[in-house]
Every structure is written in C-alpha cells, then in structure tokens.
C-alpha cells in the first residue's frame, strides 16, 4: 500500500505543518563546513583556509550529484527508514568533522553530507510546494521558499558564529550532530513506514557517471580554491588537477551518449532560456563574489570579529523579504520577468557603487543598513527570477536530469570562479598600490623607524586602494549587465505585426503581378512590331 504523504494518519495537520517547518529549517543550513567558522578552524588546526573553502564547494557539488537520481531514491525506500537513516548518517559525519584535524576527511564528509541533504530535502519541499501553491505555480512557490531558505541560512550562520565564538568551532559540529539525531528520532516517531509510490529499482543508476560528475567538479573546485596559494599555472598540482577535471568531463559526456538511461541530459542546454539563464546566473555570481571584498574590508580594515561580521548578513533579511513579497505580487499580476530581473541587478549594482564610495578607514555600523538592504533585495530577486526563467517550461524528466549541472553552475562555479579571480586581482592591485605609495617615500627624508611605524597605515591604504579599484571594475561590468538585460527579449516578441499588414501585403503583391503582366504585354507588342 502506498502513501504519498510523509506523516502517519494520526498526526494532526497543525503538528504536521510544525514538523515540516522544523525539519526544513534544519536541513537547509546544515553543511559539512560553516563559512563563518573558517577563521577559527584555520587557527585551531593550522591548516590553510583553502581546504575549508574546498569543502564548502564540495557540499554544493554533492547536492548537484544527487539531483538526477532524486526521484528514484524517493520511491525506492520507505520514507521513515530513509529519513531516519540519513539524519543519523549526517550526525555521524558532522561529529567526525568536529573531532578530526584532517582537512581531507572534512572535504570528503562535506561532499557526502551535501549528497544526503539533497535527497532528504525533497521529501519536505514537495509538501511545502503544494501548501504554498496547490495549482503548481512555480513562481509563487519560489517567491516564498527561496527567501525562507536564504533567511534561515543567514540566521543559522549567525547563531553558529556565536556558538563558535563563545566555545569553539568543534562544538558547532557536535551541536549539529545532536540536532540531527533529535530529528532522526522525530522522523521515526511521526513518519509513516510505507512506500511513496511504485518501488523503483536502483540498478538503473549509473554510479560511474556520478563518480565522474563528482571528480570533475571537485578537481575544478581544487583549482579554484588553491589557485592563488599555488600560483595557478606555475604549480604542477594546478595543471594536473585541471587536466584531470577536463578528462573527467570528456569521459562523462561520452558515457552519457552510450547509456540507455543516461545519468545526465544535455538536451536542456539547447534551449534559449537555459543558455541565457546560465549567462545571467554567471552575472549573479559576479555580484555575489563581492562578499570576499566586503570580508577583506570588514575583517582586515574595520577589525570585525566573526560574530559582528556574521551579523551584517542579518541586515539583508528585510531586503530578501521585500523581494519575495514583491515577486509574489509580480507573478499574480502576470507580468514579465525582464524588469524584475533588471531591478535585481540594479540593486546589486547600487550595493557595489555604495561599497566603492565607502572604502575608508572609518565606517559606522549604521551605514551598512542601506547597502546590505539593497544586496538582500538583489540576491532574493535574482535567485527567484533567474532560476525561474532558466527552468521555465521544461519537462520534469529533463529538468531533473540537467538541474544538477545548473545547480552546481549557480552555487559553485560562478561564485567560485569570480571569487578566485577577485582574490587574485585584489592581491595584484594591493602590491601595485604599495609600490605607488612607496614613490612618496624618500630614504633621505624619512628614516627606517618612521617607515616601520607607519607600515600598518601604508598597508591599510594599499588594501583600500585595491578594493576600490576592483569594485570600480565591477561597477563598469554591472552597467554592461544592465544593458544586456534591457537588450534581451526574454521570450517576448519585440515587435508586434499590425493586423492589416497581410491585406496590405496581398494588395502590394497583386499590384506587382499586374505590373509584370502589363510589362510583358508591352514587351510582346514591341517584339511583334520590331
């Protein structure tokens, strides 16, 4: 007997709603690594921060690897057994991450946690989608779910930063493990022990394709995470990882065309909206990567601790909520996505411009309110509208087969490549700024002790000059992005044909035919006379 619900029949509806909110509020922010605790992990383990950035990318790659087989995993096992087992496994992996000092183990665990997280998340996303939009309107669902998930992630990051600051970073992972065990107990008590539908076999899953998928992106993530430290192509490790990632890509593509049931479908990327959606997601990643510049400014110049730095993300919440409410109203009115996406990119550009003019040695905390509000609105608007447009009017089978690649593109590749690029450019600009400042220092007029005494101020001004120059280039690129959005048609016919044009065209054709007939008669008559 099948049961497409997730809870037992004796559980009241309000309790079911409360349980769904509890489960989704935990499973969305849970990860193998928490970015707000990276500095504490680096100081405690003595390992480079690049390992933990790599682990953060691994969580997203694991989620993308689970997307193509997510429905098959849903109908293969009983929901109670599956959810309980996954939460127990996530708890074990979180405990290992909190008790080990080996970064490679943390990286591997993060990939597995991301993979398991996506499988269990689907069980709660489907009922939430039907509660928000019973008619199946994806736009209405996105306008509620995406702001909720972003806000939950920001709140969880702030709370975990407080826990790590008051205790230690290991305690954060242990707390996560305890919470996952508690959710496993709730799942065992309240969830039914029936299949959600026809039992689907697992032997159709091509596990080799999954391994190639993970290997390809994890090797690429290694290049992006360690590129600056190893000096890019001057390092044999970076070259070998790049070649191995490219070979994995070739093998993955070849294997998909030789399988009867391929793991991935590339038909998705022939559609016009998907291609332009990926381009807009790339632009979104460019603006989101400005967070690394902001982090250099807040930690390196202003001296914020991890808790204060994490509290800046809370200032984005009003903007995220406003984006969700406005987008919901926008979908109800049946308006096109063009101007809403334009508003989202405009908000991100305004945030970048304000950051450009805010690069100084003194900056009040209250002055963060408006730029972070704009950043929150832009992030919420672009996450909702661009993702909706990218996967619009695509069948479910094609969407799941290609959404894993789109998810990894949106969350890992775009942010990762621009973060690596900005980090390298900021370092180069900083060296150049120090050289420019050194021009005004004369060894005959300034002693060595005076230079050493002012070294901190010199370094701070070099960082500010580098940040400002980089933000200026991003602002120029942002103007180009807005011009691209205005020029693109978003699937709407740019010019509408006048109804009477067919009549006019037929009349013109008739006149041309009549004229040709007359000319032919004249030519015939002239020929006869000659």
XYZ file of C-alpha atoms in Angstrom:
530
model
C 0.000 0.000 0.000
C 1.310 3.417 -0.975
C 1.131 6.675 0.963
C 2.232 9.841 -0.813
C 2.206 11.825 2.423
C 5.108 11.871 4.854
C 3.459 11.543 8.282
C 1.240 8.999 9.981
C -2.525 9.417 9.727
C -2.981 10.139 13.451
C -0.695 13.218 13.351
C -2.828 16.429 13.360
C -2.459 18.790 10.422
C -1.063 21.634 12.521
C 1.522 19.305 14.036
C 2.466 18.140 10.538
C 2.976 21.750 9.469
C 5.099 22.442 12.549
C 7.207 19.337 11.935
C 7.769 20.269 8.286
C 8.964 23.742 9.323
C 11.305 22.233 11.933
C 12.761 19.692 9.524
C 13.278 22.121 6.645
C 14.708 24.797 8.975
C 17.462 22.382 9.979
C 18.157 20.569 6.725
C 18.575 23.790 4.681
C 21.512 25.279 6.656
C 23.189 22.015 7.698
C 26.547 21.541 5.991
C 29.869 19.862 6.403
C 31.525 23.249 6.766
C 30.266 26.624 8.001
C 31.918 29.620 6.360
C 31.601 31.810 9.453
C 33.807 29.396 11.404
C 36.600 29.042 8.842
C 38.908 31.519 10.587
C 38.549 29.619 13.869
C 39.192 26.310 12.097
C 42.326 27.695 10.453
C 43.652 28.975 13.767
C 42.885 25.717 15.568
C 44.082 23.173 13.016
C 46.895 25.198 11.461
C 45.712 24.170 8.002
C 45.302 26.605 5.083
C 41.840 28.098 4.665
C 41.756 26.767 1.091
C 40.952 23.277 2.377
C 37.798 24.521 4.072
C 36.773 26.601 1.050
C 37.194 23.419 -0.995
C 34.983 21.563 1.484
C 32.329 24.280 1.176
C 32.319 23.836 -2.597
C 32.079 20.078 -2.043
C 28.730 20.433 -0.255
C 27.203 22.086 -3.321
C 28.754 19.517 -5.659
C 27.283 16.702 -3.568
C 23.841 18.304 -3.791
C 24.156 18.598 -7.558
C 25.215 14.952 -7.871
C 22.012 13.827 -6.135
C 19.608 15.808 -8.334
C 19.330 13.415 -11.332
C 18.501 10.380 -9.153
C 16.465 12.129 -6.507
C 13.074 10.756 -7.606
C 14.413 7.221 -7.911
C 15.781 7.445 -4.359
C 12.448 8.833 -3.169
C 10.398 5.868 -4.402
C 12.945 3.167 -3.629
C 12.792 3.250 0.183
C 10.180 3.794 2.845
C 10.171 7.406 3.875
C 10.598 6.784 7.610
C 13.547 4.452 7.153
C 15.216 6.704 4.604
C 14.889 9.997 6.500
C 15.896 8.437 9.816
C 18.944 6.747 8.320
C 20.065 9.912 6.503
C 19.800 12.080 9.612
C 21.792 9.528 11.623
C 24.434 9.399 8.904
C 24.650 13.216 8.733
C 25.018 13.289 12.522
C 27.922 10.827 12.356
C 29.654 12.793 9.603
C 29.147 16.089 11.469
C 30.653 14.544 14.593
C 33.659 13.371 12.567
C 34.118 16.869 11.135
C 34.077 18.299 14.642
C 36.607 15.873 16.094
C 39.156 15.471 13.295
C 42.108 17.633 12.345
C 42.500 16.145 8.860
C 41.129 18.545 6.249
C 40.768 15.918 3.512
C 38.362 13.973 5.724
C 36.318 17.150 6.201
C 36.256 17.656 2.423
C 35.040 14.097 1.766
C 32.425 14.291 4.520
C 31.134 17.595 3.147
C 30.505 16.033 -0.269
C 28.586 13.139 1.299
C 26.582 15.468 3.554
C 25.568 17.578 0.544
C 24.523 14.439 -1.341
C 22.388 13.159 1.550
C 20.996 16.599 2.283
C 19.500 16.961 -1.193
C 17.847 13.527 -1.043
C 16.094 14.219 2.250
C 15.257 17.826 1.354
C 12.972 16.719 -1.486
C 10.694 14.915 0.963
C 9.808 18.233 2.589
C 9.975 20.522 -0.444
C 7.150 18.692 -2.251
C 4.524 19.147 0.527
C 5.665 22.736 1.043
C 5.209 23.409 -2.675
C 1.639 22.095 -2.658
C 0.815 24.030 0.513
C 2.109 27.300 -0.954
C 0.779 26.777 -4.480
C -1.798 23.966 -4.859
C -2.188 24.830 -8.547
C 1.517 24.157 -9.140
C 2.626 27.746 -9.805
C 6.418 27.561 -9.530
C 6.794 31.323 -9.416
C 4.592 31.605 -6.349
C 6.481 28.752 -4.695
C 9.900 30.266 -5.447
C 8.829 33.665 -4.103
C 8.169 32.057 -0.708
C 10.649 29.189 -0.473
C 13.805 30.957 -1.662
C 13.504 33.933 0.734
C 12.711 31.483 3.545
C 15.743 29.290 2.796
C 18.111 32.272 2.466
C 16.865 33.822 5.717
C 17.169 30.511 7.577
C 20.728 30.103 6.300
C 21.688 33.616 7.432
C 20.133 33.146 10.874
C 21.802 29.759 11.310
C 25.161 31.203 10.265
C 24.838 33.976 12.842
C 23.823 31.600 15.645
C 26.618 29.154 14.837
C 29.128 32.022 14.731
C 28.075 32.961 18.270
C 28.446 29.341 19.415
C 31.902 29.069 17.842
C 32.976 32.417 19.307
C 31.776 31.565 22.829
C 33.017 27.949 22.818
C 34.937 26.579 19.808
C 34.324 25.503 16.229
C 34.235 21.806 17.192
C 31.228 22.468 19.410
C 29.284 23.751 16.374
C 29.565 20.399 14.588
C 28.741 18.474 17.744
C 25.601 20.584 18.236
C 24.665 19.917 14.599
C 25.110 16.183 15.198
C 22.872 16.271 18.281
C 20.150 18.192 16.415
C 20.263 15.694 13.531
C 19.893 12.804 15.978
C 16.870 14.535 17.521
C 15.330 14.927 14.056
C 16.010 11.251 13.338
C 14.012 10.390 16.459
C 11.150 12.676 15.380
C 11.154 11.092 11.925
C 10.950 7.596 13.398
C 8.009 8.568 15.622
C 5.853 10.680 13.301
C 6.605 9.492 9.750
C 4.783 6.573 8.153
C 6.563 3.361 7.178
C 5.048 2.942 3.689
C 6.380 3.490 0.206
C 5.533 6.759 -1.524
C 4.767 5.039 -4.820
C 5.815 2.245 -7.116
C 9.086 0.782 -5.866
C 11.786 1.841 -8.323
C 14.978 -0.223 -8.737
C 18.436 1.211 -8.147
C 20.301 -0.897 -10.701
C 19.361 1.636 -13.395
C 21.553 4.238 -11.682
C 24.936 4.643 -13.337
C 27.224 5.068 -10.349
C 30.278 5.553 -12.559
C 28.679 8.685 -14.023
C 28.103 10.003 -10.508
C 31.766 9.414 -9.643
C 32.863 11.180 -12.838
C 30.497 14.076 -12.061
C 31.894 14.487 -8.541
C 35.504 14.036 -9.683
C 35.145 16.612 -12.459
C 33.762 19.348 -10.233
C 35.863 18.532 -7.160
C 39.044 18.771 -9.219
C 37.784 22.064 -10.626
C 36.993 23.230 -7.100
C 40.544 22.331 -6.063
C 41.888 24.565 -8.830
C 39.677 27.496 -7.805
C 40.352 27.081 -4.080
C 44.129 26.561 -4.230
C 44.935 28.551 -7.375
C 46.070 31.695 -5.587
C 48.108 29.840 -2.969
C 49.884 27.616 -5.525
C 50.306 30.453 -8.061
C 47.994 28.989 -10.687
C 49.643 27.510 -13.792
C 53.097 27.722 -12.227
C 52.140 24.808 -9.975
C 52.184 21.208 -11.284
C 49.286 20.395 -8.945
C 47.039 23.006 -10.544
C 47.977 21.844 -14.043
C 47.394 18.171 -13.222
C 44.072 18.903 -11.497
C 42.901 20.978 -14.473
C 43.814 18.231 -16.937
C 42.150 15.561 -14.786
C 38.983 17.669 -14.493
C 38.837 18.142 -18.274
C 39.393 14.420 -18.901
C 36.610 13.593 -16.419
C 34.313 15.958 -18.311
C 35.076 14.265 -21.642
C 34.538 10.790 -20.182
C 31.284 11.889 -18.534
C 29.894 13.314 -21.778
C 30.909 10.252 -23.810
C 29.367 7.901 -21.275
C 26.017 9.719 -21.314
C 25.715 9.182 -25.068
C 26.450 5.450 -24.725
C 23.937 4.682 -21.949
C 20.341 3.609 -22.466
C 19.334 5.542 -19.340
C 21.857 8.382 -19.054
C 22.600 9.991 -15.714
C 22.604 13.495 -17.232
C 20.679 15.006 -20.124
C 22.276 17.722 -22.227
C 19.086 18.465 -24.196
C 18.331 21.070 -21.562
C 21.215 23.241 -22.719
C 19.890 23.584 -26.262
C 17.014 25.771 -25.111
C 17.354 29.510 -25.473
C 16.076 30.366 -21.995
C 18.517 27.936 -20.360
C 21.502 29.404 -22.208
C 20.627 32.982 -21.312
C 19.661 31.893 -17.795
C 23.143 30.444 -17.294
C 24.639 33.722 -18.504
C 22.528 35.679 -16.010
C 23.498 33.243 -13.243
C 27.124 33.951 -14.160
C 26.483 37.675 -13.712
C 24.756 36.937 -10.402
C 27.831 35.032 -9.247
C 29.969 38.043 -10.126
C 27.976 40.280 -7.776
C 27.754 37.654 -5.032
C 31.538 37.248 -5.125
C 31.895 40.831 -3.927
C 31.319 39.305 -0.496
C 35.016 38.369 -0.454
C 35.930 42.043 -0.977
C 33.490 43.023 1.759
C 35.051 40.439 4.066
C 38.541 41.873 3.454
C 37.206 45.320 4.321
C 35.305 44.323 7.457
C 37.892 41.965 8.942
C 41.143 43.422 7.630
C 40.353 47.146 7.906
C 37.486 47.567 10.371
C 38.579 44.681 12.603
C 35.184 42.982 12.975
C 35.117 39.702 14.872
C 33.255 36.691 13.349
C 30.038 37.455 15.256
C 29.823 41.096 14.154
C 30.798 40.092 10.633
C 28.027 37.463 10.562
C 25.523 39.997 11.903
C 25.940 42.010 8.693
C 24.115 39.243 6.851
C 21.104 39.783 9.107
C 20.759 43.265 7.639
C 19.900 41.635 4.305
C 16.754 39.983 5.697
C 14.374 42.960 5.119
C 15.556 43.179 1.509
C 15.117 39.436 0.993
C 11.583 39.581 2.411
C 10.755 42.581 0.223
C 11.993 40.697 -2.858
C 9.795 37.694 -2.031
C 6.682 39.790 -1.396
C 7.219 41.917 -4.485
C 7.884 38.854 -6.643
C 4.707 37.170 -5.399
C 2.722 40.273 -6.353
C 4.556 40.361 -9.696
C 3.560 36.786 -10.537
C -0.055 37.411 -9.533
C -0.182 40.338 -11.955
C 1.179 38.091 -14.705
C 3.980 40.476 -15.602
C 7.138 39.524 -17.445
C 10.430 38.811 -15.732
C 12.521 41.334 -17.626
C 12.051 44.386 -15.428
C 12.136 42.386 -12.203
C 15.495 40.870 -13.156
C 16.600 44.368 -14.143
C 15.615 45.592 -10.660
C 17.583 42.763 -9.065
C 20.775 43.557 -10.973
C 20.223 47.282 -10.377
C 20.061 46.656 -6.623
C 23.295 44.646 -6.737
C 24.957 47.379 -8.800
C 23.770 50.037 -6.328
C 25.256 47.971 -3.478
C 28.581 47.762 -5.343
C 28.600 51.515 -6.022
C 27.931 52.266 -2.355
C 30.740 49.930 -1.330
C 33.025 51.726 -3.786
C 32.410 55.068 -2.081
C 32.595 53.517 1.415
C 36.209 52.332 1.274
C 37.688 54.289 4.182
C 39.445 53.622 7.470
C 36.329 54.584 9.456
C 32.852 53.249 8.811
C 29.907 53.282 11.226
C 27.864 50.117 11.573
C 24.643 52.021 10.805
C 25.968 52.877 7.357
C 25.747 49.184 6.447
C 21.935 49.185 6.595
C 21.153 50.579 3.136
C 23.823 48.698 1.124
C 23.003 45.384 2.799
C 19.286 46.025 2.265
C 19.952 46.502 -1.446
C 22.152 43.419 -1.540
C 19.421 41.358 0.134
C 16.796 42.566 -2.332
C 19.070 41.880 -5.289
C 20.007 38.420 -4.050
C 16.398 37.433 -3.389
C 15.142 38.840 -6.690
C 17.836 37.175 -8.800
C 17.633 33.823 -7.035
C 13.883 33.719 -7.643
C 13.512 35.271 -11.091
C 16.628 33.980 -12.854
C 16.176 30.429 -11.566
C 12.502 30.515 -12.569
C 13.308 31.757 -16.072
C 16.165 29.274 -16.550
C 13.987 26.220 -15.857
C 10.727 27.607 -17.250
C 8.586 25.344 -19.492
C 10.933 22.368 -19.149
C 9.522 18.852 -18.582
C 10.205 17.271 -15.203
C 12.371 14.442 -16.559
C 14.628 16.822 -18.487
C 14.745 19.305 -15.621
C 15.902 16.766 -13.017
C 18.432 15.277 -15.439
C 20.037 18.673 -16.048
C 19.197 20.647 -12.905
C 22.199 19.177 -11.092
C 24.540 20.855 -13.560
C 22.582 24.114 -13.332
C 22.660 23.975 -9.512
C 26.419 23.442 -9.451
C 26.834 26.205 -12.041
C 24.778 28.656 -9.969
C 26.116 27.968 -6.487
C 29.661 26.703 -7.033
C 31.119 27.523 -10.432
C 30.000 31.133 -10.890
C 30.787 32.180 -7.320
C 33.972 30.105 -7.218
C 35.493 31.414 -10.430
C 34.776 35.065 -9.618
C 35.938 34.676 -6.006
C 39.227 33.222 -7.238
C 39.560 35.949 -9.873
C 38.771 38.762 -7.433
C 41.142 37.341 -4.823
C 43.991 37.238 -7.333
C 43.239 40.708 -8.721
C 42.947 42.199 -5.244
C 46.355 40.811 -4.329
C 47.942 42.151 -7.523
C 46.306 45.561 -7.089
C 47.451 45.661 -3.470
C 51.084 45.053 -4.474
C 50.785 47.770 -7.112
C 49.254 50.168 -4.566
C 52.146 49.596 -2.152
C 54.551 50.398 -4.984
C 52.641 53.582 -5.788
C 52.731 54.668 -2.148
C 56.456 53.960 -1.982
C 57.057 56.659 -4.602
C 56.320 59.319 -1.998
C 58.838 57.907 0.489
C 62.348 59.266 0.261
C 65.025 57.485 2.236
C 66.858 60.776 2.781
C 63.895 62.461 4.462
C 62.172 59.516 6.191
C 64.054 57.208 8.499
C 63.660 53.452 8.594
C 61.985 53.578 12.014
C 59.403 56.071 10.743
C 58.580 53.840 7.796
C 58.184 50.809 10.056
C 55.972 52.819 12.397
C 53.671 53.749 9.535
C 53.728 50.318 7.876
C 50.258 49.429 9.179
C 48.726 52.610 7.772
C 50.521 52.041 4.465
C 49.196 48.501 4.248
C 45.649 49.599 5.113
C 45.673 52.282 2.434
C 47.000 49.794 -0.102
C 44.141 47.399 0.713
C 41.582 50.193 0.383
C 43.046 51.312 -2.948
C 42.995 47.741 -4.278
C 39.414 47.155 -3.107
C 38.229 50.420 -4.597
C 39.852 49.726 -7.946
C 38.365 46.238 -8.112
C 34.897 47.478 -7.137
C 35.169 50.128 -9.837
C 35.763 47.483 -12.488
C 32.781 45.510 -11.169
C 30.597 48.629 -11.402
C 31.607 49.094 -15.041
C 30.821 45.437 -15.735
C 27.489 45.885 -13.925
C 26.481 48.633 -16.345
C 27.140 46.209 -19.189
C 24.967 43.620 -17.440
C 22.061 46.085 -17.244
C 22.436 46.872 -20.944
C 22.340 43.142 -21.704
C 19.136 42.721 -19.664
C 17.482 45.624 -21.481
C 18.508 44.260 -24.880
C 17.381 40.664 -24.299
C 13.753 39.874 -25.204
C 13.065 37.170 -22.524
C 10.931 35.191 -24.941
C 8.572 38.083 -25.735
C 8.164 39.283 -29.324
C 9.794 42.654 -29.548
C 7.656 43.927 -32.428
C 4.007 43.063 -32.965
C 2.761 42.866 -36.550
C -0.144 45.140 -37.466
C -3.283 43.156 -38.291
C -3.800 44.887 -41.621
C -0.316 44.197 -42.837
C -1.396 40.948 -44.526
C -4.069 42.781 -46.507
C -1.560 45.453 -47.469
C 0.972 42.811 -48.458
C -1.563 40.962 -50.629
C -2.558 44.217 -52.306
C 1.110 45.027 -52.970
C 1.680 41.564 -54.456
C -1.391 41.959 -56.685
C -0.140 45.332 -57.965
C 3.321 43.894 -58.649
C 1.813 40.956 -60.528
C -0.436 43.273 -62.555
C 2.560 45.488 -63.370
C 4.594 42.497 -64.540
C 1.685 41.411 -66.743
C 1.468 44.862 -68.308
C 5.223 44.952 -68.921
C 5.075 41.521 -70.511
C 2.278 42.675 -72.823
C 4.288 45.754 -73.799
C 7.382 43.633 -74.466
C 5.360 41.214 -76.572
C 3.815 44.066 -78.520
C 7.184 45.739 -79.038
C 8.705 42.485 -80.196
C 5.926 41.973 -82.733
C 6.375 45.483 -84.139
C 10.138 45.054 -84.442
